[in-house]
PDB file of N, CA and C in Angstrom:
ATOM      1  N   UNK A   1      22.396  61.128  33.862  1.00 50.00           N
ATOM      2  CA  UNK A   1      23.007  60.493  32.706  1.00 50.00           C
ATOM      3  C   UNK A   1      23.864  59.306  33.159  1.00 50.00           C
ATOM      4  N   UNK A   2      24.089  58.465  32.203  1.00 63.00           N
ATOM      5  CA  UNK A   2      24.321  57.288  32.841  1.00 63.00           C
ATOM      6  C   UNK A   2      26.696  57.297  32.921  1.00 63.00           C
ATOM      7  N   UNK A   3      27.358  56.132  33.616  1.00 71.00           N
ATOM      8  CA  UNK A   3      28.467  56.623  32.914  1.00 71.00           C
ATOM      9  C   UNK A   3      29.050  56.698  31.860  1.00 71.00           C
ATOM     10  N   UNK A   4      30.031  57.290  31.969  1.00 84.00           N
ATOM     11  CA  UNK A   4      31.300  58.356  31.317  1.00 84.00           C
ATOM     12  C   UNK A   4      31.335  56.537  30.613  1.00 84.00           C
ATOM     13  N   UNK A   5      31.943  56.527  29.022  1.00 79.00           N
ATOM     14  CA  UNK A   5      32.509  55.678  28.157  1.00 79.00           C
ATOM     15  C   UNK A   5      33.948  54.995  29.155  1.00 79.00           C
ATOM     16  N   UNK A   6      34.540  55.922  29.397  1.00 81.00           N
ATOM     17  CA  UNK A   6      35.973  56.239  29.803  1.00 81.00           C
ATOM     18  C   UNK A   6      35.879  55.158  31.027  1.00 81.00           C
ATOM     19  N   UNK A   7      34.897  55.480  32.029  1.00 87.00           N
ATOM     20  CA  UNK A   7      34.401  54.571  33.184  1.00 87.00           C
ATOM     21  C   UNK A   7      34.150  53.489  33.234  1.00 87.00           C
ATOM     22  N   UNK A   8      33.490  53.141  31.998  1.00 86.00           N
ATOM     23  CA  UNK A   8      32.727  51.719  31.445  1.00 86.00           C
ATOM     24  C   UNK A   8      34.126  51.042  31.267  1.00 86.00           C
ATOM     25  N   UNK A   9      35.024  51.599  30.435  1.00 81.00           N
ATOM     26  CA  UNK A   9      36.052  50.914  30.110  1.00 81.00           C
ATOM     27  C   UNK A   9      36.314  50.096  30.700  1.00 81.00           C
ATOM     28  N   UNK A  10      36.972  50.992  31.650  1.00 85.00           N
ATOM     29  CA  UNK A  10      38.390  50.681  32.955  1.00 85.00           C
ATOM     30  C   UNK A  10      37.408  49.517  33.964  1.00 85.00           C
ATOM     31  N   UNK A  11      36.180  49.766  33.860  1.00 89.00           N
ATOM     32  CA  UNK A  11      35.592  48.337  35.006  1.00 89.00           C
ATOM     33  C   UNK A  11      35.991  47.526  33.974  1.00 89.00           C
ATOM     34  N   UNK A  12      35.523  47.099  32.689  1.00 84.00           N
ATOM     35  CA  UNK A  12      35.899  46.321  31.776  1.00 84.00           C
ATOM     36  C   UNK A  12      36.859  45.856  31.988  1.00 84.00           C
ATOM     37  N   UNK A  13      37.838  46.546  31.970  1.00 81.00           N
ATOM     38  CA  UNK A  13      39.448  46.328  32.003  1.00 81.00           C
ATOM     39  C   UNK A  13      39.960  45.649  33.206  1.00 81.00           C
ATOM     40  N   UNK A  14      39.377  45.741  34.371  1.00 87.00           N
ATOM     41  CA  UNK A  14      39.604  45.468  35.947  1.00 87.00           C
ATOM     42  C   UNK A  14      38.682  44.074  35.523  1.00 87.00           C
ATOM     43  N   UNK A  15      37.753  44.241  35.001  1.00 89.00           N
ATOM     44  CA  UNK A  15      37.249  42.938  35.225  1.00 89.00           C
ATOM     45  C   UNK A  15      37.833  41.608  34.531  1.00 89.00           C
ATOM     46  N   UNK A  16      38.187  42.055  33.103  1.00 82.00           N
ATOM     47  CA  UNK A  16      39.069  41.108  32.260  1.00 82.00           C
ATOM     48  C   UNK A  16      40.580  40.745  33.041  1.00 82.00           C
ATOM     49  N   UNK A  17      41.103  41.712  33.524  1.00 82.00           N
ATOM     50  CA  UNK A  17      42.397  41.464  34.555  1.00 82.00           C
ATOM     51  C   UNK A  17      42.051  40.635  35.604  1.00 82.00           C
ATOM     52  N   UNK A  18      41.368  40.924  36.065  1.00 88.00           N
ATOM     53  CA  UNK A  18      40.947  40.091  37.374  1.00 88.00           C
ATOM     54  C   UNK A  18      40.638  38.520  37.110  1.00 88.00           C
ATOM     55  N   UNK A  19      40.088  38.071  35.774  1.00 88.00           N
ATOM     56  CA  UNK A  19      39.624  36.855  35.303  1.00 88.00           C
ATOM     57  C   UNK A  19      40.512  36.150  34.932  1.00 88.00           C
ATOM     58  N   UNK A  20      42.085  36.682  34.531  1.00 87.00           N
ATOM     59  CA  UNK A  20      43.006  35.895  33.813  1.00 87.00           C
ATOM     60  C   UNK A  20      43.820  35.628  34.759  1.00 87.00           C
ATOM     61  N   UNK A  21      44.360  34.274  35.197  1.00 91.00           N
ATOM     62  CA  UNK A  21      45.459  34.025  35.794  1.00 91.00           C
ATOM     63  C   UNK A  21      46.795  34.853  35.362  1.00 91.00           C
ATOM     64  N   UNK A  22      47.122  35.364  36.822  1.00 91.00           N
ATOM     65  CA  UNK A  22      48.376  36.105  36.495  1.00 91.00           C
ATOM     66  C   UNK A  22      49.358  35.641  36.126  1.00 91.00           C
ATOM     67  N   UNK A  23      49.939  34.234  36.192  1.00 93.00           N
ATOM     68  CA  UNK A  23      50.829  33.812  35.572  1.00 93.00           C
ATOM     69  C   UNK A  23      50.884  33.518  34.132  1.00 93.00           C
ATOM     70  N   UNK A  24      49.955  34.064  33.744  1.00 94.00           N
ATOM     71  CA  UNK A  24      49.591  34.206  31.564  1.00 94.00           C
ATOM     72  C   UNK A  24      49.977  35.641  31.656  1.00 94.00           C
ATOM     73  N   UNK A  25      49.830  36.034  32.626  1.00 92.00           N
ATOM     74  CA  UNK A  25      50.190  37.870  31.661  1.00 92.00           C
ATOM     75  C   UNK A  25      51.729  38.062  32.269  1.00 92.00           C
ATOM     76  N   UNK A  26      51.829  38.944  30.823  1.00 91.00           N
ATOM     77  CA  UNK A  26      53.395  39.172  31.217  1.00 91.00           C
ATOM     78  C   UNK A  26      53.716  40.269  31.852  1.00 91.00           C
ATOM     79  N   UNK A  27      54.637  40.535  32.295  1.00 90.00           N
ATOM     80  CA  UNK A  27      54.653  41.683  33.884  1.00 90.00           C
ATOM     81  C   UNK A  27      55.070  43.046  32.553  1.00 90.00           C
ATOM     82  N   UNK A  28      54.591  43.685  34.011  1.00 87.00           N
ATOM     83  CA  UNK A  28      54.558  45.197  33.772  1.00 87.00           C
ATOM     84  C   UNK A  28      55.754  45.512  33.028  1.00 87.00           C
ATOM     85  N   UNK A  29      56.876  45.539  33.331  1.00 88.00           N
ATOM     86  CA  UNK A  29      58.137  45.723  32.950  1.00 88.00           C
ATOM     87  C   UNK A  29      58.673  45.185  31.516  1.00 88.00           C
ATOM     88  N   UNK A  30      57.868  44.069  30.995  1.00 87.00           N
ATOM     89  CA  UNK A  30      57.729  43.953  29.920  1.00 87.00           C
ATOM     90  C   UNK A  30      57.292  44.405  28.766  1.00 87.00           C
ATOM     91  N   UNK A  31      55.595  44.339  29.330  1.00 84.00           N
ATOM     92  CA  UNK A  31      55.107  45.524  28.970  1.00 84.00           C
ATOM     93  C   UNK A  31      55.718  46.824  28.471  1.00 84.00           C
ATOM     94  N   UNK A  32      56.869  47.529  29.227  1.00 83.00           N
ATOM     95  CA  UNK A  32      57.070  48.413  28.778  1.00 83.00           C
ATOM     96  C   UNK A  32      58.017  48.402  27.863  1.00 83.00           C
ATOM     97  N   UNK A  33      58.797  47.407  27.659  1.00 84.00           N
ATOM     98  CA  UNK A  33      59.852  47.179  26.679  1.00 84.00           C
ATOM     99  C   UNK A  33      59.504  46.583  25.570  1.00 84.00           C
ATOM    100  N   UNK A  34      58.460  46.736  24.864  1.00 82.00           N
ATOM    101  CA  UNK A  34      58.054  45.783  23.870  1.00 82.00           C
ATOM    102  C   UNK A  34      58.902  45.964  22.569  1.00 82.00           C
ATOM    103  N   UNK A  35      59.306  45.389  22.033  1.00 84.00           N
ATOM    104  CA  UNK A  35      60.123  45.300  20.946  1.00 84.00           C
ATOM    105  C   UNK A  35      59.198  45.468  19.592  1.00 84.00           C
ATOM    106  N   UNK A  36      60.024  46.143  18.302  1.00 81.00           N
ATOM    107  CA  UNK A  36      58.769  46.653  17.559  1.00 81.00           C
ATOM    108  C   UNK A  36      58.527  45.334  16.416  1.00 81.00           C
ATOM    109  N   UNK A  37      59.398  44.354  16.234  1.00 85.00           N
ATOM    110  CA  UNK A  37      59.912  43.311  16.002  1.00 85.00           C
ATOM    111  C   UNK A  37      58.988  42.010  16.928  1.00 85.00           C
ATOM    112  N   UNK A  38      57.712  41.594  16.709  1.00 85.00           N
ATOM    113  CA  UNK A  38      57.459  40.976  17.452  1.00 85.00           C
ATOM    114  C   UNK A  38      57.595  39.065  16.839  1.00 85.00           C
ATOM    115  N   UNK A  39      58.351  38.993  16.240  1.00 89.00           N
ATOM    116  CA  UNK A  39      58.195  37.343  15.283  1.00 89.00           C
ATOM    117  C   UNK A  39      58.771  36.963  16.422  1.00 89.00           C
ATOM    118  N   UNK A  40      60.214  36.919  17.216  1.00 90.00           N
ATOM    119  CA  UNK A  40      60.481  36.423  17.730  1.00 90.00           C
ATOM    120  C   UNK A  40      60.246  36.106  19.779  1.00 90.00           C
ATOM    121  N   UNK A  41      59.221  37.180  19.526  1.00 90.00           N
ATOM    122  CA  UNK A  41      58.426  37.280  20.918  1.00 90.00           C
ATOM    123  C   UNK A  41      58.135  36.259  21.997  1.00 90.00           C
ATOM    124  N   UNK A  42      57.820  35.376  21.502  1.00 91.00           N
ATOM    125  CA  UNK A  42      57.256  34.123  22.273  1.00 91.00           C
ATOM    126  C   UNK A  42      58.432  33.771  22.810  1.00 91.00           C
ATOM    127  N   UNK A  43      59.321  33.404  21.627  1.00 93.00           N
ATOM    128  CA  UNK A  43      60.375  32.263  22.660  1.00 93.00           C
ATOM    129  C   UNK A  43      61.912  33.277  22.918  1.00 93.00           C
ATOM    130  N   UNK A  44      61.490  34.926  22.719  1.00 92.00           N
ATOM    131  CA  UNK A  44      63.064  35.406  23.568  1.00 92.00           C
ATOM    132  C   UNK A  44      62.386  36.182  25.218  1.00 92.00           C
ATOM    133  N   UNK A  45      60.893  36.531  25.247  1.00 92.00           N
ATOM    134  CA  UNK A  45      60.448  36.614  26.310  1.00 92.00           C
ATOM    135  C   UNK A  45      60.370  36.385  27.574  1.00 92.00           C
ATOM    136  N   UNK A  46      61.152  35.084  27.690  1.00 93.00           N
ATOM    137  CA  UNK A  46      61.339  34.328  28.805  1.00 93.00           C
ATOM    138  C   UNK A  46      60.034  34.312  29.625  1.00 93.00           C
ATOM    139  N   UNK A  47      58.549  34.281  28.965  1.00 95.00           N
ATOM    140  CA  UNK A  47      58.021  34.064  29.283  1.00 95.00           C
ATOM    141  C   UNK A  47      57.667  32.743  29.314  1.00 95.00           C
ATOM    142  N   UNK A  48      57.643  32.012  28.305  1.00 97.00           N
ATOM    143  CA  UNK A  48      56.844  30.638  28.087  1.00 97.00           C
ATOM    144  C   UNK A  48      58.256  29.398  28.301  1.00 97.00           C
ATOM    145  N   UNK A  49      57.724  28.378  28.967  1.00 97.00           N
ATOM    146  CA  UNK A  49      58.427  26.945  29.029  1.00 97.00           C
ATOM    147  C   UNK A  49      58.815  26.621  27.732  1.00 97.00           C
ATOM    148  N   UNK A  50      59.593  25.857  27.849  1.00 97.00           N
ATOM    149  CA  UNK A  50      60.091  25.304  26.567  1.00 97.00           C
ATOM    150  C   UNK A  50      59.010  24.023  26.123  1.00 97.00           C
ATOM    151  N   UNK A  51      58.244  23.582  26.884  1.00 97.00           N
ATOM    152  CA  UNK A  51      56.886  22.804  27.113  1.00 97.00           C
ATOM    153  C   UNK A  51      56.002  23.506  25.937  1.00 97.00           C
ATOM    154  N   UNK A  52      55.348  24.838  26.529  1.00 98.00           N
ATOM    155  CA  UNK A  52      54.989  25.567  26.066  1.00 98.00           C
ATOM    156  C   UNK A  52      54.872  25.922  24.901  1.00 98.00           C
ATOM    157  N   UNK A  53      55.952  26.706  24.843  1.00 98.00           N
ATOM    158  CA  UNK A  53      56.917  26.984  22.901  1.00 98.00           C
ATOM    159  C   UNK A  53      55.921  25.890  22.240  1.00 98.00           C
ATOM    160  N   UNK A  54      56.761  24.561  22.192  1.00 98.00           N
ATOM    161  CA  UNK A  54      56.583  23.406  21.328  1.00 98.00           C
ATOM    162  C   UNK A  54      55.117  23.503  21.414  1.00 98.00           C
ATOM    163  N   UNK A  55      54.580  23.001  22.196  1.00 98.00           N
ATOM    164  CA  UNK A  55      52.910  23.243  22.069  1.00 98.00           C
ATOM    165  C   UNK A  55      52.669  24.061  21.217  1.00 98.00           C
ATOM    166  N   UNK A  56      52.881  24.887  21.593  1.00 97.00           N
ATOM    167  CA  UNK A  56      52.108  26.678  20.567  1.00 97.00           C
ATOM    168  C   UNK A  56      52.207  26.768  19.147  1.00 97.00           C
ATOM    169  N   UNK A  57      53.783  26.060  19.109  1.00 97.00           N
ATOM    170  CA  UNK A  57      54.360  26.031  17.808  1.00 97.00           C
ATOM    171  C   UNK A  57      53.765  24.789  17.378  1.00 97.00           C
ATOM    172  N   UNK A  58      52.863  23.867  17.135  1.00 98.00           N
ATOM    173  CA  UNK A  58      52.672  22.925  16.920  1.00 98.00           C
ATOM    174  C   UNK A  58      51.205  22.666  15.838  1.00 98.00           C
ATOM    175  N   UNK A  59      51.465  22.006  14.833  1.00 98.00           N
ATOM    176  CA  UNK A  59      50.472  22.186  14.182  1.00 98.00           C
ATOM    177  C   UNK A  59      49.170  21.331  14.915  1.00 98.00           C
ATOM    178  N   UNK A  60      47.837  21.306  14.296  1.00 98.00           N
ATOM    179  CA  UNK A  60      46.745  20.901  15.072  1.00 98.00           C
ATOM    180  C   UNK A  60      46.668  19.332  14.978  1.00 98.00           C
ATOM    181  N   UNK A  61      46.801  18.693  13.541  1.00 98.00           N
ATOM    182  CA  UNK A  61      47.163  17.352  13.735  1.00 98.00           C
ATOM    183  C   UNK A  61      48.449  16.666  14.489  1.00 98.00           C
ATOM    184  N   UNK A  62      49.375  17.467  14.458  1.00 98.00           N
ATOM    185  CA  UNK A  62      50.457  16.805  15.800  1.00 98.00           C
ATOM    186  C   UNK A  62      50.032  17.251  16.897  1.00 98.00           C
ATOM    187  N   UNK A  63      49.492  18.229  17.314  1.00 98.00           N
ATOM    188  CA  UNK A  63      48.944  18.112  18.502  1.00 98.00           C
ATOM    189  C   UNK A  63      47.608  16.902  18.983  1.00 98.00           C
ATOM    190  N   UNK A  64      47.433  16.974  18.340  1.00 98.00           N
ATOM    191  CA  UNK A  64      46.400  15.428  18.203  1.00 98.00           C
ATOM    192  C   UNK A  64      46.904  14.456  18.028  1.00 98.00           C
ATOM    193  N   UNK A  65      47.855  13.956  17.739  1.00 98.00           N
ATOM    194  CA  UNK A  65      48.489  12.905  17.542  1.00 98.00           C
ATOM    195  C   UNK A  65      49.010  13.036  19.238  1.00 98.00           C
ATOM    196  N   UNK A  66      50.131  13.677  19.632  1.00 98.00           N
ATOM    197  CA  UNK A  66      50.802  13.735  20.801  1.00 98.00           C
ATOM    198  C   UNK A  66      49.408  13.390  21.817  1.00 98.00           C
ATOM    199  N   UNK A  67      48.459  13.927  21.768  1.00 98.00           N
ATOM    200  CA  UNK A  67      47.348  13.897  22.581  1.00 98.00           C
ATOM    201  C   UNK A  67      46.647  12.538  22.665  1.00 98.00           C
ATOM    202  N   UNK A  68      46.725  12.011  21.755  1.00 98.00           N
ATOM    203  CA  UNK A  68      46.626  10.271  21.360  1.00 98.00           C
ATOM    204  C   UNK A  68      47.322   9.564  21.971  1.00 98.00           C
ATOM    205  N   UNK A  69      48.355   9.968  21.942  1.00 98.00           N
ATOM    206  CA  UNK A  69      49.768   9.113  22.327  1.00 98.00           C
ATOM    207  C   UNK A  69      50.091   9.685  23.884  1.00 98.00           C
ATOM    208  N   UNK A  70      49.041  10.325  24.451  1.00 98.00           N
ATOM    209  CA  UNK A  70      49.570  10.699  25.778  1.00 98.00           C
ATOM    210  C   UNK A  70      50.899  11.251  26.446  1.00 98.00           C
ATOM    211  N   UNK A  71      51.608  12.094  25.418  1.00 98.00           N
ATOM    212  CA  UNK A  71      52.392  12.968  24.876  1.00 98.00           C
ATOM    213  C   UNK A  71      52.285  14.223  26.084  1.00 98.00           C
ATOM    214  N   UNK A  72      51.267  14.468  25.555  1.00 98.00           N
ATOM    215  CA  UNK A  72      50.850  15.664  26.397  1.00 98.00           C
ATOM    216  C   UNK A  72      49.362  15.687  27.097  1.00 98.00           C
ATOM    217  N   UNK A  73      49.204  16.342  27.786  1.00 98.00           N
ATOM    218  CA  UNK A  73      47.433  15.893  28.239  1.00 98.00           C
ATOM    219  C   UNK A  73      46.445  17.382  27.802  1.00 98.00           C
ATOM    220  N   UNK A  74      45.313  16.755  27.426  1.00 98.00           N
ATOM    221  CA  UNK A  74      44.694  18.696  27.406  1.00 98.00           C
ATOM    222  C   UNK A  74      44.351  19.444  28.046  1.00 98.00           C
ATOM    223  N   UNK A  75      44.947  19.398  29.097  1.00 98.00           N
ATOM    224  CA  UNK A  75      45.229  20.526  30.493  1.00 98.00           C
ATOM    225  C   UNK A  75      45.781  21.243  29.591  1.00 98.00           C
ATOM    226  N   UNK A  76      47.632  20.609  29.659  1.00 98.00           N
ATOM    227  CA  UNK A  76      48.710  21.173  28.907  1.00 98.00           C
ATOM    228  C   UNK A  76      48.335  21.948  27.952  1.00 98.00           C
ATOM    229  N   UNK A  77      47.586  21.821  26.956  1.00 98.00           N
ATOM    230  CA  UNK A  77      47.453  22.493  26.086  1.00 98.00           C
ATOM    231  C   UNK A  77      46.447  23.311  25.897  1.00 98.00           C
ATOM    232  N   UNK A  78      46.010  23.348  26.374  1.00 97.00           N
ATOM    233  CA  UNK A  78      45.067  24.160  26.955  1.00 97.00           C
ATOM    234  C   UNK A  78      45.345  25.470  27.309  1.00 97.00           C
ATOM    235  N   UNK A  79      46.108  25.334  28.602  1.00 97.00           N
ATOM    236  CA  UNK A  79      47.286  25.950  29.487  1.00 97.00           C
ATOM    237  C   UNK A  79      47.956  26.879  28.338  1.00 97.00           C
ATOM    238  N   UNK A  80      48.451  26.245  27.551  1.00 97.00           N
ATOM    239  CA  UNK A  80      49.648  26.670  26.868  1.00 97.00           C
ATOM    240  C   UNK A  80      48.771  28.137  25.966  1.00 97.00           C
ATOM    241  N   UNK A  81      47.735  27.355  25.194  1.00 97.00           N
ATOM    242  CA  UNK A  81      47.354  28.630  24.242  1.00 97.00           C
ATOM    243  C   UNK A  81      46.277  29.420  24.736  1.00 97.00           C
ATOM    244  N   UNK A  82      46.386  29.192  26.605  1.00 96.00           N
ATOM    245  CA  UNK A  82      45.432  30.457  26.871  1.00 96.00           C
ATOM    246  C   UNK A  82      46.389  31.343  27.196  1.00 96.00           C
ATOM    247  N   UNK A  83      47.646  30.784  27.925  1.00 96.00           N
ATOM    248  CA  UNK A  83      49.107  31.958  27.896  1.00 96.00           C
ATOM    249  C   UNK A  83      49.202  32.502  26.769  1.00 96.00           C
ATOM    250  N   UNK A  84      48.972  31.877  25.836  1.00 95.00           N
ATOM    251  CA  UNK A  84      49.661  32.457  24.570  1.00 95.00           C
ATOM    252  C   UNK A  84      48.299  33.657  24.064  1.00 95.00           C
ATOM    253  N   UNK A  85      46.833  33.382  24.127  1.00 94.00           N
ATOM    254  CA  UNK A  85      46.239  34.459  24.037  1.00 94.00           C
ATOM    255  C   UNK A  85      46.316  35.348  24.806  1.00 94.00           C
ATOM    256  N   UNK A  86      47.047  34.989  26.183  1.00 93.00           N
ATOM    257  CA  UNK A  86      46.541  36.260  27.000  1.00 93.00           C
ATOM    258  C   UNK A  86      47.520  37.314  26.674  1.00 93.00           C
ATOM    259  N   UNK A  87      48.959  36.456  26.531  1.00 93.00           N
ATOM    260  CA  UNK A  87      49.583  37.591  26.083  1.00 93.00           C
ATOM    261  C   UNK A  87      49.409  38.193  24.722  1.00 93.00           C
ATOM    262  N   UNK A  88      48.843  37.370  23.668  1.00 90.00           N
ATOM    263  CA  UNK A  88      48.586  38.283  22.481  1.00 90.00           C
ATOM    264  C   UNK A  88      47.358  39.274  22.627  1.00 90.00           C
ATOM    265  N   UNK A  89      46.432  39.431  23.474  1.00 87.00           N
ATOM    266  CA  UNK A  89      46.354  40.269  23.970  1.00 87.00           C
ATOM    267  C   UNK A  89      46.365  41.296  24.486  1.00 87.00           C
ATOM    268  N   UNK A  90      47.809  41.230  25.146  1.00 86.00           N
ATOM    269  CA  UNK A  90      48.379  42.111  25.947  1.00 86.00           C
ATOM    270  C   UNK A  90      48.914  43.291  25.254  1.00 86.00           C
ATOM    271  N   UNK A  91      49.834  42.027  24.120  1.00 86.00           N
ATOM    272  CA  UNK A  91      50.730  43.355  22.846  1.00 86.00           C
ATOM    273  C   UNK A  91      49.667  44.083  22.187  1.00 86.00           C
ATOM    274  N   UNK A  92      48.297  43.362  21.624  1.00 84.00           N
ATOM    275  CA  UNK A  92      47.293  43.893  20.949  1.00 84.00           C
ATOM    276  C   UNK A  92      47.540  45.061  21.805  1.00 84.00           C
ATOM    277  N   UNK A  93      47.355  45.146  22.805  1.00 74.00           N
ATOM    278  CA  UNK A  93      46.298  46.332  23.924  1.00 74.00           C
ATOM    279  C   UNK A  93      47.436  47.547  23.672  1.00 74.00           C
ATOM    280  N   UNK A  94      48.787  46.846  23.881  1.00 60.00           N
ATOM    281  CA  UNK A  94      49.848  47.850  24.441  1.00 60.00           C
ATOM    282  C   UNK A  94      50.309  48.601  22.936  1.00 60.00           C
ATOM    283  N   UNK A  95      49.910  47.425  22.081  1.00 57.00           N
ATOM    284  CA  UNK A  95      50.291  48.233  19.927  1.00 57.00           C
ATOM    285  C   UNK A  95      49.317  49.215  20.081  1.00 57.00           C
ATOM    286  N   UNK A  96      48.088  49.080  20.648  1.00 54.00           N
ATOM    287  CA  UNK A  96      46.747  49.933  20.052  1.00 54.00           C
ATOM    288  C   UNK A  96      46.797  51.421  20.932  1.00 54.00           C
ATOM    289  N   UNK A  97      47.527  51.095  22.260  1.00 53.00           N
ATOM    290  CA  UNK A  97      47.762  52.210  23.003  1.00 53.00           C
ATOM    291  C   UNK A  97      48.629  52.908  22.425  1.00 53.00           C
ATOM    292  N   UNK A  98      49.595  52.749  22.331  1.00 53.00           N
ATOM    293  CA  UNK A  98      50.933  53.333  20.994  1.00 53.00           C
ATOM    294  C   UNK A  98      50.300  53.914  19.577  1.00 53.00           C
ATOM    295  N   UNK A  99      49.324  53.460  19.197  1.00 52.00           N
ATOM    296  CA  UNK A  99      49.232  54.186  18.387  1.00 52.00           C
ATOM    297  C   UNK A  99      48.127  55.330  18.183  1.00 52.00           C
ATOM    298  N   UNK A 100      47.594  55.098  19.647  1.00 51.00           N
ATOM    299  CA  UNK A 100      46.482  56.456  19.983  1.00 51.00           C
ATOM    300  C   UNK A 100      47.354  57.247  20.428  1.00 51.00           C
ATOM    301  N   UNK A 101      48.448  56.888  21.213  1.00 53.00           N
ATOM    302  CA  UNK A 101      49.313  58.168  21.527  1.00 53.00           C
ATOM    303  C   UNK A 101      49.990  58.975  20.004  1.00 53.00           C
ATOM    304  N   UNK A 102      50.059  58.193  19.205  1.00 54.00           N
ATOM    305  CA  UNK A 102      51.010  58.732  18.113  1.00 54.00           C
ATOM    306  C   UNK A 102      49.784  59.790  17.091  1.00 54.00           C
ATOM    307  N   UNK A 103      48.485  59.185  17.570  1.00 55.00           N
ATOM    308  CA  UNK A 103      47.868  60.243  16.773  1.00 55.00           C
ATOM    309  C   UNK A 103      47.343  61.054  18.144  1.00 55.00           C
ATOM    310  N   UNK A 104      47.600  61.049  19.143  1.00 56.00           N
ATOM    311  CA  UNK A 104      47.383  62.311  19.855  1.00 56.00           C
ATOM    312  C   UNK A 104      48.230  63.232  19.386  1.00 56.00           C
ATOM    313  N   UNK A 105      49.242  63.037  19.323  1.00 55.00           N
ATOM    314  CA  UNK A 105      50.506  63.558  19.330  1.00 55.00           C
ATOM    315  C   UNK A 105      50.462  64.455  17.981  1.00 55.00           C
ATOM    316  N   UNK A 106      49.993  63.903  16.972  1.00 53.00           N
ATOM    317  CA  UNK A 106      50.086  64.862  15.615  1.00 53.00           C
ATOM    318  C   UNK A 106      48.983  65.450  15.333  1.00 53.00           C
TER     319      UNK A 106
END
């Protein structure tokens, strides 16, 4: 029989980890403190530049404009909202784990 679901996962999981620059994911220790309150996430995290922030926070025509105007380059931004998926991501993974524990639990 072929593998376990459970098995399939976790290569999954090793493999998606392995693909993302570690400086987009936010450390372990964070991870464990996640606040249940996430609006203000991005910018009390001390994860992201203040570079960053503004990028993320930025609508798509000012970002095009700035990008016109050589403002910013699309590395930068680039950069910016693959940090920003990887960590939305991350909370996805770590909300969805939380709440398989909460229905283990009952």
């Amino acid at each position: 029989m072929g593998q376990h679901y459970k098995e399939i996962a976790e290569i999954a999981l090793k493999r998606r980890e392995a693909a993302i620059p570690k400086e987009y994911m936010l450390p372990e220790a964070t991870l464990a403190n996640v606040p249940q309150n996430l609006t203000t996430f991005l910018e009390t995290s001390g994860h992201f530049t203040s570079a960053e922030l503004e990028i993320i926070e930025t609508s798509a025509d000012e970002i095009l404009r700035n990008l016109r105007e050589k403002k910013w380059t699309s590395l930068e931004v680039t950069k910016a909202f693959c940090k920003a998926s990887t960590v939305a991501q991350q909370l996805v993974w770590t909300l969805r784990l939380s709440l398989l524990n909460m229905v283990e639990i009952t």
